[in-house]
Amino acid sequence: KSIFGNISMFVSYAQIKATYIRWNAPTNTGLPDWDRIGNRVENAPDRIIRYGATYFYKSLFSLTYQVSKVSSIYTDATNTEYPTSNAQAGKIAGYSVSDASFTYNIFDNFGIRGGVNNLENRVYFTRRAGGLPGPGLIPAEGRTLFLGMVATF
């Protein structure tokens, strides 16, 4: 162990191939079933990558920085590329967002934790709504801060 602390790096990678191989229409839409075969499953990104590093100083302090990258998604089974006139379907672009958090242990059984999500305050979307509050794109949270206490008994 170093007197200056330690750094730990991490990465998580998911490659997803979620496509329709068969379609049993849940409702009678009047549309042919074959137009969905081979399409990407709605709301399933092709890739999710998370990576970052954590700095530890003894068991007193830690600081973590993480980047999350998520690829684009389709919001319907027909893989509508452009937003429809009612904004209920259409491709949603991928996004990248970073977060930072810390833990400071004041005593063996008491400490504080805190952090910032969406450090760059990026505007991005993760889903579409058909009803309330929509219809349309639902934005993700902007920059958020959190702070809390930790007690172990």
Short mmCIF file of C-alpha atoms in Angstrom, two decimals:
data_model
loop_
_atom_site.label_atom_id
_atom_site.label_comp_id
_atom_site.label_asym_id
_atom_site.label_seq_id
_atom_site.Cartn_x
_atom_site.Cartn_y
_atom_site.Cartn_z
CA LYS A 1 0.00 0.00 0.00
CA SER A 2 1.20 3.47 -0.86
CA ILE A 3 1.37 6.31 1.64
CA PHE A 4 -0.26 8.45 -1.05
CA GLY A 5 -3.22 6.12 -1.56
CA ASN A 6 -4.21 3.79 -4.38
CA ILE A 7 -6.02 4.07 -7.68
CA SER A 8 -8.29 1.38 -9.02
CA MET A 9 -9.56 1.49 -12.61
CA PHE A 10 -12.66 -0.28 -13.90
CA VAL A 11 -14.55 -0.93 -17.11
CA SER A 12 -17.86 -2.58 -17.90
CA TYR A 13 -18.79 -3.33 -21.52
CA ALA A 14 -22.00 -4.86 -22.83
CA GLN A 15 -22.57 -5.70 -26.50
CA ILE A 16 -26.24 -6.45 -27.07
CA LYS A 17 -27.85 -7.90 -30.19
CA ALA A 18 -31.55 -7.75 -29.42
CA THR A 19 -33.47 -8.34 -32.67
CA TYR A 20 -36.85 -9.79 -33.53
CA ILE A 21 -36.71 -13.33 -34.91
CA ARG A 22 -40.47 -13.84 -34.70
CA TRP A 23 -43.41 -11.50 -34.17
CA ASN A 24 -46.74 -12.39 -32.65
CA ALA A 25 -48.73 -9.18 -32.83
CA PRO A 26 -50.14 -8.30 -29.39
CA THR A 27 -52.95 -6.37 -31.08
CA ASN A 28 -54.50 -6.53 -34.51
CA THR A 29 -52.80 -3.49 -36.04
CA GLY A 30 -53.49 -4.44 -39.60
CA LEU A 31 -49.76 -4.17 -40.36
CA PRO A 32 -47.89 -7.18 -41.75
CA ASP A 33 -45.84 -9.07 -39.17
CA TRP A 34 -42.83 -9.57 -41.47
CA ASP A 35 -41.78 -5.91 -41.31
CA ARG A 36 -40.44 -6.43 -37.78
CA ILE A 37 -38.32 -9.56 -38.33
CA GLY A 38 -34.63 -8.65 -38.01
CA ASN A 39 -35.39 -5.25 -36.47
CA ARG A 40 -33.78 -4.15 -33.25
CA VAL A 41 -35.90 -4.57 -30.14
CA GLU A 42 -37.18 -1.21 -28.95
CA ASN A 43 -35.38 0.52 -26.07
CA ALA A 44 -32.41 -1.90 -26.29
CA PRO A 45 -29.08 -0.18 -27.03
CA ASP A 46 -26.40 -2.07 -28.97
CA ARG A 47 -23.66 -1.03 -26.53
CA ILE A 48 -23.34 0.13 -22.95
CA ILE A 49 -19.86 1.10 -21.76
CA ARG A 50 -18.99 2.34 -18.28
CA TYR A 51 -15.46 3.11 -17.20
CA GLY A 52 -13.65 5.13 -14.61
CA ALA A 53 -11.31 5.20 -11.68
CA THR A 54 -11.46 5.29 -7.90
CA TYR A 55 -8.81 6.87 -5.71
CA PHE A 56 -8.60 5.41 -2.18
CA TYR A 57 -6.71 6.91 0.73
CA LYS A 58 -6.49 4.33 3.49
CA SER A 59 -10.02 3.57 4.68
CA LEU A 60 -10.58 7.27 5.25
CA PHE A 61 -11.45 8.70 1.81
CA SER A 62 -12.39 7.62 -1.69
CA LEU A 63 -13.20 9.54 -4.87
CA THR A 64 -14.74 7.92 -7.97
CA TYR A 65 -15.11 9.30 -11.50
CA GLN A 66 -17.22 7.34 -14.01
CA VAL A 67 -18.20 7.82 -17.67
CA SER A 68 -21.25 6.04 -19.11
CA LYS A 69 -21.80 5.73 -22.87
CA VAL A 70 -25.02 4.28 -24.25
CA SER A 71 -25.68 3.79 -27.98
CA SER A 72 -28.84 4.86 -29.80
CA ILE A 73 -32.18 3.08 -29.44
CA TYR A 74 -35.37 2.70 -31.43
CA THR A 75 -38.60 3.36 -29.59
CA ASP A 76 -40.83 1.08 -31.63
CA ALA A 77 -40.66 -2.40 -33.16
CA THR A 78 -40.72 -1.10 -36.74
CA ASN A 79 -37.50 0.85 -36.06
CA THR A 80 -38.86 4.22 -37.09
CA GLU A 81 -35.81 6.33 -37.92
CA TYR A 82 -37.25 9.86 -37.73
CA PRO A 83 -39.71 11.21 -35.15
CA THR A 84 -43.34 10.67 -36.07
CA SER A 85 -45.75 13.63 -36.19
CA ASN A 86 -47.14 12.70 -32.76
CA ALA A 87 -43.56 12.29 -31.38
CA GLN A 88 -44.35 8.85 -29.95
CA ALA A 89 -41.89 6.93 -32.12
CA GLY A 90 -38.46 7.56 -33.61
CA LYS A 91 -34.83 6.84 -32.97
CA ILE A 92 -33.22 8.34 -29.86
CA ALA A 93 -29.54 9.26 -30.16
CA GLY A 94 -26.91 7.72 -27.94
CA TYR A 95 -25.38 9.72 -25.13
CA SER A 96 -22.39 10.01 -22.85
CA VAL A 97 -22.55 11.26 -19.28
CA SER A 98 -20.05 11.42 -16.40
CA ASP A 99 -20.48 11.27 -12.64
CA ALA A 100 -18.26 11.80 -9.60
CA SER A 101 -18.77 10.68 -6.02
CA PHE A 102 -16.86 10.60 -2.76
CA THR A 103 -16.91 8.94 0.64
CA TYR A 104 -15.27 10.41 3.72
CA ASN A 105 -15.21 8.27 6.85
CA ILE A 106 -15.03 10.55 9.87
CA PHE A 107 -15.02 7.68 12.38
CA ASP A 108 -14.98 3.90 11.98
CA ASN A 109 -18.78 3.78 11.93
CA PHE A 110 -19.76 7.24 10.66
CA GLY A 111 -19.10 9.14 7.45
CA ILE A 112 -20.49 11.24 4.65
CA ARG A 113 -21.07 10.46 0.99
CA GLY A 114 -21.83 12.76 -1.85
CA GLY A 115 -21.40 13.42 -5.50
CA VAL A 116 -22.50 14.95 -8.75
CA ASN A 117 -24.40 13.12 -11.48
CA ASN A 118 -24.22 14.45 -15.05
CA LEU A 119 -21.19 16.63 -14.31
CA GLU A 120 -21.30 18.47 -17.65
CA ASN A 121 -25.07 19.09 -17.31
CA ARG A 122 -25.64 17.43 -20.70
CA VAL A 123 -29.08 17.42 -22.28
CA TYR A 124 -30.03 13.98 -23.56
CA PHE A 125 -33.05 11.74 -23.84
CA THR A 126 -33.60 8.13 -22.81
CA ARG A 127 -37.22 7.45 -23.77
CA ARG A 128 -40.43 8.69 -25.36
CA ALA A 129 -43.84 9.05 -23.78
CA GLY A 130 -47.18 8.37 -25.41
CA GLY A 131 -49.29 9.85 -22.63
CA LEU A 132 -48.57 12.09 -19.71
CA PRO A 133 -46.47 14.18 -19.56
CA GLY A 134 -46.01 13.76 -23.33
CA PRO A 135 -46.32 12.83 -25.98
CA GLY A 136 -42.70 13.26 -26.98
CA LEU A 137 -39.17 12.91 -25.71
CA ILE A 138 -38.60 12.77 -21.98
CA PRO A 139 -35.34 14.47 -21.02
CA ALA A 140 -32.95 12.86 -18.56
CA GLU A 141 -32.06 14.62 -15.36
CA GLY A 142 -29.67 17.53 -15.59
CA ARG A 143 -26.81 17.94 -13.16
CA THR A 144 -27.80 16.70 -9.71
CA LEU A 145 -25.95 16.85 -6.42
CA PHE A 146 -26.37 14.49 -3.50
CA LEU A 147 -25.04 14.35 0.03
CA GLY A 148 -25.77 11.92 2.81
CA MET A 149 -24.56 10.47 6.05
CA VAL A 150 -23.53 6.88 6.63
CA ALA A 151 -23.75 5.20 10.00
CA THR A 152 -22.83 1.56 10.69
CA PHE A 153 -24.04 -0.09 13.88
#
